[in-house]
Tab-separated table of C-alpha atoms in Angstrom:
chain	number	residue	atom	x	y	z
A	1485	MET	CA	67.451	-31.644	142.920
A	1486	SER	CA	69.722	-33.003	145.782
A	1487	ALA	CA	69.215	-36.335	147.517
A	1488	PHE	CA	70.418	-33.987	150.712
A	1489	ASN	CA	68.084	-31.815	152.380
A	1490	PHE	CA	69.178	-29.683	155.448
A	1491	HIS	CA	66.707	-28.042	156.574
A	1492	ASN	CA	66.007	-27.309	160.108
A	1493	LYS	CA	68.234	-30.443	160.672
A	1494	THR	CA	70.522	-30.747	163.750
A	1495	PHE	CA	73.881	-32.079	164.110
A	1496	TYR	CA	75.902	-33.368	166.589
A	1497	LEU	CA	79.892	-34.335	167.009
A	1498	VAL	CA	80.997	-37.787	166.488
A	1499	GLU	CA	84.780	-37.303	166.055
A	1500	ASN	CA	86.944	-34.519	166.123
A	1501	SER	CA	91.107	-33.925	165.470
A	1502	GLU	CA	92.813	-32.538	168.420
A	1503	SER	CA	93.106	-29.352	166.810
A	1504	GLY	CA	89.161	-28.745	166.491
A	1505	LYS	CA	87.398	-26.420	168.966
A	1506	VAL	CA	84.016	-28.013	168.588
A	1507	ASN	CA	83.216	-30.695	171.715
A	1508	ALA	CA	80.120	-33.205	171.871
A	1509	ASP	CA	78.281	-30.519	173.475
A	1510	THR	CA	78.398	-28.130	170.658
A	1511	VAL	CA	74.915	-28.258	168.654
A	1512	PHE	CA	74.347	-27.327	165.064
A	1513	LYS	CA	71.434	-26.010	163.368
A	1514	TYR	CA	71.174	-26.066	159.823
A	1515	GLN	CA	68.803	-24.471	157.110
A	1516	GLN	CA	68.774	-24.695	153.341
A	1517	LYS	CA	67.801	-22.970	150.529
A	1518	GLU	CA	68.278	-23.940	147.221
A	1519	ASN	CA	72.268	-25.018	146.964
A	1520	VAL	CA	72.773	-22.532	150.391
A	1521	VAL	CA	73.054	-24.194	153.464
A	1522	THR	CA	73.623	-22.296	156.400
A	1523	ALA	CA	74.286	-22.993	160.299
A	1524	ASP	CA	74.548	-21.489	163.446
A	1525	TYR	CA	76.186	-23.678	166.210
A	1526	SER	CA	77.067	-22.921	170.045
A	1527	GLY	CA	77.331	-24.851	173.145
A	1528	GLY	CA	80.472	-26.534	174.702
A	1529	THR	CA	83.937	-25.017	173.672
A	1530	ILE	CA	81.799	-22.562	171.172
A	1531	LYS	CA	80.369	-19.473	172.338
A	1532	TYR	CA	78.393	-18.896	168.737
A	1533	GLY	CA	79.429	-19.992	165.277
A	1534	LYS	CA	78.061	-19.381	161.722
A	1535	ILE	CA	78.738	-21.836	158.604
A	1536	ILE	CA	77.588	-20.797	154.997
A	1537	ALA	CA	78.383	-23.785	152.351
A	1538	THR	CA	77.028	-24.551	149.014
A	1539	LEU	CA	75.680	-27.804	147.945
A	1540	ASP	CA	76.798	-29.965	144.946
A	1541	ASN	CA	75.321	-33.092	144.707
A	1542	ASP	CA	77.245	-35.086	148.180
A	1543	ILE	CA	79.565	-32.243	148.806
A	1544	LEU	CA	79.321	-29.468	151.132
A	1545	HIS	CA	82.003	-26.687	150.840
A	1546	MET	CA	82.023	-25.155	153.728
A	1547	LEU	CA	83.477	-21.853	155.398
A	1548	TYR	CA	82.811	-21.346	159.306
A	1549	GLN	CA	83.807	-18.507	162.122
A	1550	CYS	CA	83.322	-18.913	165.501
A	1551	VAL	CA	84.107	-17.300	169.273
A	1552	THR	CA	85.078	-20.237	171.242
A	1553	SER	CA	84.624	-20.393	175.112
A	1554	GLU	CA	88.245	-18.930	175.587
A	1555	ASN	CA	87.465	-15.659	173.403
A	1556	GLU	CA	88.810	-16.905	170.595
A	1557	LEU	CA	87.735	-15.617	166.969
A	1558	LYS	CA	88.666	-18.427	164.608
A	1559	ALA	CA	87.766	-19.180	160.948
A	1560	GLY	CA	88.026	-22.139	158.411
A	1561	LYS	CA	86.941	-23.968	155.639
A	1562	ALA	CA	85.777	-27.360	154.672
A	1563	ILE	CA	85.037	-29.960	152.542
A	1564	ALA	CA	82.010	-32.171	153.623
A	1565	LYS	CA	81.312	-35.511	152.111
A	1566	ILE	CA	77.563	-36.312	153.115
A	1567	SER	CA	76.361	-40.216	153.438
A	1568	TYR	CA	73.442	-41.757	155.048
A	1569	THR	CA	73.621	-44.215	158.071
A	1570	LYS	CA	71.668	-47.475	157.847
A	1571	GLU	CA	69.109	-45.702	160.179
A	1572	ASN	CA	68.288	-43.056	157.633
A	1573	LYS	CA	71.025	-40.000	159.411
A	1574	MET	CA	72.596	-38.102	157.338
A	1575	LEU	CA	76.662	-38.084	158.089
A	1576	LEU	CA	79.033	-35.801	157.336
A	1577	LYS	CA	82.984	-36.368	156.902
A	1578	LEU	CA	84.827	-32.951	156.870
A	1579	ASN	CA	88.306	-32.109	156.008
A	1580	TRP	CA	89.006	-28.792	157.380
A	1581	GLN	CA	91.421	-25.952	158.037
A	1582	TRP	CA	91.850	-23.365	160.156
A	1583	LEU	CA	92.456	-19.481	157.753
A	1584	ASN	CA	94.035	-18.126	161.069
A	1585	GLY	CA	96.552	-18.710	163.443
A	1586	ASN	CA	98.653	-21.756	162.821
A	1587	LYS	CA	96.544	-23.175	159.872
A	1588	GLU	CA	96.316	-26.776	161.619
A	1589	LYS	CA	94.340	-29.216	159.458
A	1590	GLY	CA	91.867	-31.899	161.013
A	1591	VAL	CA	89.013	-34.578	160.015
A	1592	SER	CA	86.152	-34.576	161.804
A	1593	GLU	CA	82.513	-36.465	161.206
A	1594	TYR	CA	78.800	-34.937	162.310
A	1595	ILE	CA	75.652	-36.930	162.650
A	1596	GLU	CA	72.273	-35.889	162.147
A	1597	LYS	CA	70.355	-36.035	165.473
């Protein structure tokens, strides 16, 4: 059993690389069943996005796709390191890469609401 449970959790952006599309107005709503973690996200620069991931101890192996507010269709992959803050909120630190376009890489950080 994992120390992390994403079921019915909401996350917000803390920090993002310049090549990232998500901003502070984007809301991520997560679900979890066993080691499969999913999320829908929207708001700000994202019309709609979807994440599917597998949970392996303190790592999420993620694939994601979204439609931006500029009608770009984007897809990417990420490895997210999971930890807890002093306030017992989950914190995700992602190393990600776009799978289309110029395949830029970046880092971002998200915190549980």
